[in-house]
Coordinates of C-alpha atoms in Angstrom, one line a residue:
M288 CA 122.1 236.2 28.9
I289 CA 120.9 236.0 25.7
R290 CA 117.5 233.1 25.2
S291 CA 115.9 233.9 22.0
G292 CA 116.2 235.7 19.1
R293 CA 115.1 236.1 14.9
I294 CA 116.3 234.7 11.9
L295 CA 115.5 236.9 9.2
C296 CA 115.4 235.8 5.8
S297 CA 113.7 236.9 2.2
N298 CA 110.2 236.8 3.3
F299 CA 109.6 235.6 6.6
S300 CA 111.2 235.3 10.1
W301 CA 111.0 232.5 12.5
T302 CA 111.8 232.9 16.1
W303 CA 114.4 230.6 17.3
N304 CA 115.1 229.6 21.2
L305 CA 118.9 228.4 22.5
S306 CA 117.6 226.9 26.0
G307 CA 116.7 223.4 23.2
R308 CA 112.8 224.1 23.9
S309 CA 110.6 224.9 21.3
P310 CA 108.9 228.7 21.0
F311 CA 105.3 226.5 20.3
G312 CA 105.0 224.5 23.1
S313 CA 101.5 224.5 25.1
E314 CA 102.1 228.0 26.2
A315 CA 101.9 229.7 22.8
S316 CA 98.8 230.7 21.2
T317 CA 96.9 228.9 18.4
A318 CA 97.9 232.4 16.9
K319 CA 101.2 232.0 16.3
Q320 CA 101.8 228.6 15.7
I321 CA 99.5 229.7 12.3
A322 CA 101.3 232.8 11.9
A323 CA 104.9 230.5 11.8
V324 CA 104.0 227.8 9.4
E325 CA 101.8 230.7 7.4
S326 CA 105.1 232.3 6.7
C327 CA 107.1 229.8 5.3
P328 CA 107.9 230.4 1.8
P329 CA 105.6 228.3 -0.6
S330 CA 108.7 226.2 -2.1
L331 CA 109.9 225.3 1.1
K332 CA 106.4 224.7 2.5
A333 CA 105.6 222.2 -1.0
A334 CA 108.7 220.3 -0.5
L335 CA 108.1 219.3 2.6
D336 CA 104.0 219.0 2.0
S337 CA 105.6 216.4 -0.3
V338 CA 106.8 214.2 2.1
G339 CA 104.2 215.1 4.9
V340 CA 106.0 216.7 7.0
S341 CA 105.0 220.1 8.9
P342 CA 107.1 223.1 8.7
L343 CA 106.7 224.0 12.3
V344 CA 108.4 220.3 12.5
W345 CA 110.8 221.0 10.6
K346 CA 111.8 224.8 11.9
Q347 CA 111.3 222.5 15.6
K348 CA 114.2 220.4 14.2
W349 CA 116.5 222.8 13.0
S350 CA 116.1 226.2 14.4
I351 CA 119.9 226.4 16.2
K352 CA 120.9 225.3 13.0
E353 CA 119.6 227.9 10.7
K354 CA 121.3 230.6 12.7
R355 CA 124.3 228.7 12.1
Y356 CA 124.0 228.7 8.7
G357 CA 122.1 231.2 7.6
H358 CA 121.1 230.6 4.1
L359 CA 117.6 229.6 4.2
H360 CA 117.7 231.3 0.6
T361 CA 119.0 228.5 -1.1
S362 CA 118.0 225.6 1.3
Q363 CA 114.4 225.9 0.3
S364 CA 115.0 224.7 -3.5
N365 CA 118.3 222.1 -1.9
L366 CA 115.3 220.5 0.0
E367 CA 112.7 220.5 -2.7
H368 CA 115.7 219.6 -5.2
N369 CA 117.0 217.1 -2.8
L370 CA 113.9 215.1 -2.0
K371 CA 113.1 214.1 -5.8
L372 CA 116.6 213.4 -6.0
L373 CA 116.1 210.6 -3.1
E374 CA 112.2 209.9 -5.0
K375 CA 114.4 209.2 -8.6
W376 CA 116.6 207.2 -6.6
G377 CA 113.8 204.9 -5.2
M378 CA 113.0 205.8 -1.9
E379 CA 109.1 205.6 -0.7
M380 CA 107.6 209.0 0.9
K381 CA 108.0 207.8 4.7
D382 CA 111.9 207.4 3.9
R383 CA 112.4 210.4 2.7
K384 CA 110.2 212.2 5.1
R385 CA 112.7 210.7 7.8
T386 CA 115.7 211.7 6.0
A387 CA 113.9 215.3 5.3
L388 CA 114.1 215.5 9.1
S389 CA 117.3 213.6 9.8
T390 CA 120.2 214.9 8.3
Y391 CA 120.6 219.1 7.7
T392 CA 122.9 217.9 4.5
M393 CA 118.9 218.0 3.0
V394 CA 119.2 221.7 3.2
R395 CA 122.2 222.8 2.6
S396 CA 124.1 220.8 0.0
R397 CA 123.1 221.5 -3.8
P398 CA 121.7 217.9 -5.5
K399 CA 124.4 217.7 -7.6
I400 CA 126.5 217.1 -4.6
I401 CA 124.1 214.6 -3.4
E402 CA 123.9 212.7 -6.3
E403 CA 127.7 212.4 -6.8
K404 CA 127.8 210.4 -3.3
L405 CA 124.8 208.3 -4.2
E406 CA 126.7 207.4 -7.1
W407 CA 130.1 207.2 -5.7
I408 CA 128.6 204.6 -3.1
K409 CA 126.5 203.1 -5.1
N410 CA 130.2 202.7 -7.7
T411 CA 132.6 201.8 -5.2
L412 CA 130.4 198.8 -3.7
D413 CA 129.2 198.0 -6.9
L414 CA 125.2 198.6 -5.3
N415 CA 122.0 198.6 -7.2
E416 CA 119.8 201.7 -6.4
K417 CA 117.3 200.0 -4.3
E418 CA 120.8 199.1 -2.3
V419 CA 122.0 202.6 -2.4
M420 CA 118.9 203.9 -0.4
K421 CA 118.9 201.3 1.9
I422 CA 122.4 202.6 3.5
V423 CA 120.6 206.4 3.4
R424 CA 117.6 205.6 4.9
V425 CA 119.4 204.0 7.8
Y426 CA 121.7 206.0 8.2
P427 CA 121.0 209.5 6.2
N428 CA 124.3 211.1 7.4
I429 CA 126.2 209.3 5.4
L430 CA 125.2 212.7 2.7
Q431 CA 126.9 214.2 5.6
Y432 CA 130.4 213.0 5.0
S433 CA 133.3 213.4 2.2
M434 CA 133.3 209.8 -0.3
G435 CA 137.1 210.6 -0.9
E436 CA 138.2 212.4 2.2
N437 CA 136.7 210.1 5.2
V438 CA 134.7 207.2 3.4
G439 CA 137.0 205.7 0.4
P440 CA 140.3 205.1 2.7
F441 CA 138.0 203.7 4.8
L442 CA 137.0 201.4 3.1
E443 CA 140.7 201.0 0.7
S444 CA 141.7 199.6 4.4
F445 CA 139.5 196.7 4.1
L446 CA 139.7 196.0 0.6
A447 CA 143.7 196.0 0.8
G448 CA 143.4 193.8 3.9
G449 CA 142.2 190.9 1.7
F450 CA 138.2 190.8 1.5
S451 CA 136.5 191.4 -1.6
R452 CA 133.9 194.1 -2.6
Q453 CA 131.5 191.2 -2.3
H454 CA 132.2 190.9 1.8
V455 CA 132.5 194.1 2.4
K456 CA 129.0 195.2 0.2
A457 CA 127.5 191.9 2.4
V458 CA 128.7 193.8 5.6
V459 CA 128.0 196.8 4.9
L460 CA 124.5 197.0 4.0
K461 CA 124.2 194.4 7.4
M462 CA 125.7 198.0 8.9
P463 CA 125.5 201.1 7.1
R464 CA 126.4 203.0 10.2
M465 CA 130.1 201.4 10.2
L466 CA 130.9 203.9 6.8
G467 CA 130.7 207.0 9.3
Y468 CA 133.4 205.8 11.3
G469 CA 136.6 206.4 10.0
S470 CA 138.6 208.3 12.3
K471 CA 136.8 205.7 15.4
F472 CA 138.4 202.8 13.0
R473 CA 141.7 204.5 12.8
S474 CA 141.8 205.2 17.0
M475 CA 141.1 201.3 17.6
E476 CA 143.7 199.6 14.9
S477 CA 145.9 202.5 17.0
F478 CA 145.5 201.0 20.1
F479 CA 145.1 197.3 18.6
V480 CA 148.5 197.3 16.9
K481 CA 150.6 199.1 19.4
K482 CA 149.1 197.8 22.5
V483 CA 147.4 194.7 22.8
G484 CA 150.2 193.7 19.7
L485 CA 148.1 192.6 16.9
E486 CA 148.2 192.7 13.4
K487 CA 146.2 195.4 11.3
A488 CA 144.6 192.3 9.9
D489 CA 143.2 191.5 12.8
V490 CA 141.7 194.3 13.2
L491 CA 140.2 194.2 10.3
R492 CA 138.8 191.0 11.0
F493 CA 137.7 192.0 13.9
V494 CA 135.6 194.6 12.8
M495 CA 134.2 192.7 9.9
A496 CA 132.7 190.0 11.9
F497 CA 131.1 192.2 14.3
P498 CA 130.4 195.7 12.8
N499 CA 128.3 196.5 15.6
A500 CA 132.1 197.1 17.6
F501 CA 131.5 200.3 16.7
T502 CA 128.5 201.1 18.2
Y503 CA 130.8 201.1 21.9
S504 CA 132.5 203.2 23.4
L505 CA 136.8 202.9 22.8
E506 CA 137.6 204.7 26.3
Q507 CA 134.7 203.5 28.8
N508 CA 134.5 200.3 27.2
M509 CA 137.1 198.9 24.6
F510 CA 140.0 199.8 25.9
P511 CA 139.6 199.4 29.6
S512 CA 138.0 195.6 29.3
I513 CA 141.2 194.6 27.4
E514 CA 143.4 195.7 29.8
K515 CA 141.2 193.7 32.4
Y516 CA 141.9 190.8 30.2
F517 CA 145.8 191.4 30.3
E518 CA 145.6 191.9 34.5
L519 CA 143.1 188.7 34.8
G520 CA 146.2 187.3 33.4
L521 CA 144.9 186.1 29.9
T522 CA 147.6 186.9 26.9
K523 CA 147.0 188.7 22.9
S524 CA 146.3 184.5 21.0
D525 CA 143.2 184.6 23.9
I526 CA 142.2 188.1 22.6
L527 CA 142.4 186.8 18.9
R528 CA 140.2 183.5 20.0
F529 CA 138.1 185.9 21.3
I530 CA 137.9 187.5 17.7
R531 CA 137.5 184.2 16.3
E532 CA 134.5 183.2 18.3
A533 CA 133.6 185.5 20.9
P534 CA 133.6 189.0 19.8
S535 CA 132.2 191.3 21.6
L536 CA 134.1 190.4 24.5
V537 CA 136.7 192.3 22.9
A538 CA 134.0 195.1 22.0
G539 CA 133.9 195.7 25.5
R540 CA 130.5 194.2 27.1
D541 CA 130.1 195.3 30.8
Y542 CA 133.2 193.3 32.5
E543 CA 132.6 193.3 35.8
K544 CA 128.6 191.8 34.7
T545 CA 130.1 189.8 31.8
I546 CA 133.3 188.3 33.1
Q547 CA 134.9 188.6 36.5
C548 CA 131.8 187.6 38.2
K549 CA 131.7 183.9 36.8
I550 CA 135.3 184.2 37.4
D551 CA 134.5 184.5 41.0
W552 CA 131.8 182.4 40.9
L553 CA 133.9 179.2 39.0
M554 CA 136.8 179.9 41.9
D555 CA 134.2 180.5 45.2
D556 CA 131.4 177.9 44.6
L557 CA 133.0 175.5 43.0
G558 CA 136.3 175.5 44.0
F559 CA 138.1 176.0 40.9
D560 CA 141.7 178.0 41.0
K561 CA 142.6 180.7 38.8
E562 CA 144.0 178.8 36.1
R563 CA 141.6 176.2 35.6
A564 CA 138.7 179.3 35.5
L565 CA 140.8 181.4 32.6
N566 CA 140.1 177.6 31.0
V567 CA 136.7 178.0 31.2
L568 CA 137.1 181.9 29.6
R569 CA 139.7 180.7 26.6
L570 CA 137.7 177.7 25.6
Y571 CA 134.6 178.2 26.2
P572 CA 134.1 182.6 25.6
R573 CA 130.8 182.5 24.3
T574 CA 128.9 180.7 27.3
F575 CA 129.9 184.4 29.3
F576 CA 127.0 185.9 27.3
A577 CA 124.7 183.9 30.0
N578 CA 124.5 186.0 33.1
L579 CA 125.2 184.5 36.6
E580 CA 122.1 183.6 36.9
V581 CA 121.3 181.7 34.1
W582 CA 124.6 179.4 35.2
R583 CA 123.8 179.0 38.8
E584 CA 120.2 177.5 37.3
T585 CA 122.3 175.5 34.4
F586 CA 124.2 173.9 37.4
D587 CA 121.6 172.9 39.9
Y588 CA 119.4 171.7 37.0
L589 CA 122.2 169.4 34.8
T590 CA 122.8 168.3 39.9
S591 CA 119.8 167.4 39.5
L592 CA 119.3 166.0 35.9
G593 CA 122.2 163.3 36.4
N594 CA 121.1 163.0 40.6
F595 CA 124.8 163.9 41.3
A596 CA 126.3 164.9 44.3
K597 CA 128.8 168.4 44.0
P598 CA 132.1 167.0 43.4
E599 CA 130.3 164.7 40.7
A600 CA 128.2 167.7 39.2
I601 CA 131.6 169.3 38.9
Q602 CA 133.3 167.3 37.0
F603 CA 130.5 166.1 34.9
L604 CA 129.7 170.0 34.0
E605 CA 133.8 170.5 33.1
S606 CA 133.6 167.9 30.8
N607 CA 130.6 169.7 29.2
M608 CA 131.1 173.4 30.4
V609 CA 129.4 175.0 26.6
L610 CA 126.1 173.6 28.9
L611 CA 126.3 176.3 31.6
G612 CA 125.0 179.2 29.0
L613 CA 122.6 177.4 27.8
N614 CA 119.3 178.4 29.7
V615 CA 116.9 176.1 32.2
E616 CA 113.7 175.8 29.9
G617 CA 115.7 175.0 26.8
L618 CA 117.4 171.9 28.0
K619 CA 114.2 170.5 29.8
E620 CA 112.7 170.8 26.2
K621 CA 115.3 168.6 24.9
V622 CA 114.8 166.4 27.7
A623 CA 111.2 166.4 27.5
F624 CA 111.3 165.6 23.4
A625 CA 114.3 163.0 24.3
K626 CA 112.0 161.2 26.4
Q627 CA 108.8 161.6 24.6
T628 CA 109.8 161.4 20.7
L629 CA 112.9 160.2 20.6
G630 CA 112.3 156.7 23.2
K631 CA 115.4 158.0 25.2
S632 CA 115.9 157.8 28.9
V633 CA 117.9 160.1 31.0
E634 CA 120.5 157.9 31.4
D635 CA 120.5 158.2 27.8
I636 CA 121.0 161.6 28.0
V637 CA 123.2 162.0 31.2
E638 CA 125.3 159.2 29.4
F639 CA 125.5 161.2 25.7
P640 CA 125.3 165.4 27.4
Q641 CA 126.4 166.4 23.9
Y642 CA 122.6 166.3 23.0
L643 CA 122.0 169.2 25.8
G644 CA 123.9 171.1 23.4
T645 CA 122.9 170.1 20.1
P646 CA 119.9 173.3 18.3
F647 CA 116.7 172.4 19.1
E648 CA 114.2 173.5 16.5
N649 CA 116.8 173.5 13.4
V650 CA 118.7 170.7 14.0
L651 CA 116.9 168.1 16.4
C652 CA 113.2 169.0 15.0
M653 CA 113.8 169.1 11.0
R654 CA 115.8 165.8 11.4
V655 CA 113.1 163.6 13.5
A656 CA 110.6 165.6 11.0
F657 CA 112.7 164.2 7.8
L658 CA 112.4 160.7 9.0
R659 CA 109.0 160.5 9.8
H660 CA 108.5 161.9 6.1
K661 CA 110.7 159.5 4.8
G662 CA 109.2 156.5 7.0
I663 CA 112.4 155.9 8.5
R664 CA 111.9 154.3 12.2
F665 CA 114.0 155.9 14.5
Q666 CA 113.6 155.0 18.0
H667 CA 116.3 152.4 17.4
M668 CA 119.0 155.6 16.9
G669 CA 121.1 156.7 19.0
L670 CA 121.4 160.2 20.4
H671 CA 124.4 160.6 18.6
E672 CA 123.5 160.0 15.0
F673 CA 121.1 163.0 16.0
C674 CA 123.5 165.1 16.4
E675 CA 125.5 164.6 13.9
K676 CA 127.6 167.8 13.1
Q677 CA 128.0 167.6 9.3
T678 CA 124.2 168.1 7.7
E679 CA 125.2 166.7 4.6
V680 CA 126.7 163.1 7.1
F681 CA 123.4 163.3 8.2
F682 CA 121.2 163.3 5.4
E683 CA 122.9 161.2 3.2
R684 CA 122.7 158.6 4.9
F685 CA 119.5 158.2 4.4
D686 CA 120.2 158.8 0.4
E687 CA 119.1 162.7 0.2
T688 CA 121.1 164.5 -1.8
E689 CA 118.5 167.9 -2.3
F690 CA 119.4 168.6 1.8
L691 CA 119.9 172.4 1.2
D692 CA 116.2 171.9 -0.4
V693 CA 114.9 170.8 2.7
I694 CA 116.3 173.0 5.1
D695 CA 115.5 175.8 2.9
K696 CA 111.7 174.7 3.0
W697 CA 112.0 173.8 6.8
K698 CA 113.3 177.3 7.7
K699 CA 110.1 179.0 5.6
L700 CA 107.6 176.6 8.0
S701 CA 105.2 178.4 10.6
R702 CA 106.2 177.5 14.4
T703 CA 103.2 175.3 14.1
E704 CA 104.0 173.7 11.2
K705 CA 107.1 172.4 12.7
A706 CA 105.0 170.8 15.2
H707 CA 102.9 168.9 13.3
A708 CA 105.8 167.9 11.2
V709 CA 107.8 166.4 13.7
E710 CA 104.7 164.3 14.3
N711 CA 103.3 163.3 10.7
G712 CA 106.7 164.3 8.2
F713 CA 106.9 167.1 6.1
P714 CA 103.5 169.0 4.3
W715 CA 105.6 168.9 1.3

């Protein structure tokens, strides 16, 4: 069995190793390592030096591919000019180094081809050069794809599906890797249209809302999960609801840990029948993101908070099922805040449990800091007033029209500054 060989090119030769182990491992002598580096052609070495990459590291990374492509006599100048091209487009040295080690296209393709791809991405998505470099930095393998045959049709499907160029641009910048999933998208689309009965527009909405869906295995995660949903008794309408509210459930989270064990707990521990348990999944899919231990702890805490008997606790929970996915520490923090800062009792909280589901830092704390800043006494206010869902409505009650500016400034404060603001008002 052949385990190693040699590649001859120009005035140098480097050993390659089919076992995948470096030929310059700990057993190799220092002299051999030095010889390997010195045998690197000056032009290639200069290109690698420009981004701080050792010729030895580069050789170890691409040893087998050198054999496959076998044209290092041209790759020397390709790499040099492609690195200069990325520098011209504004990519920093550390990122050029990573790109040189991440995609063999940098040595295989001529600079003209790379530049055409960069220009295509820029013009198609209406990006600036900095945004193009972000895509290449995060997903350098995009340079391996044909823009016209692979990436282009993929992007056009979104534009033709009614999404604006700005929307597509925003999603791509959030997850550049999605540009390389054209064939995976076609398989996904075919499954959802033929097997689930969704429209193509539904599939587009799904991946635009949750581009990380592409990182899940179709055969091992996504497709089996959808089939189990149907076996459980869910319908196409339920899948559509998941797409809108909890797309990662459609992408293929571990079904047993995410769904089945909680359906079993609702039926076995709380006495729900199957349809009643399924309604929890239909109406509150995001609560299933929390693990089963969180559900148990939260149920026990709510039972003790209201001093409920188990039947009363179940009735209370069923009316406030969204609380089931919240961790106990967060609930305790809100209870303490209500008692110490808002001057409310546990009875007040049990009477208006929606308070426990209201975001703590960016809603409750910010609103209290705002009221202190305005010098408004709030101890007489009901919990429902602090939990007003419409931010604009809450602020306009106190004649604050620049509430977006208030929110923006609040988000820029550190946690220490926010805690101080709750006690003393905004620091501006």
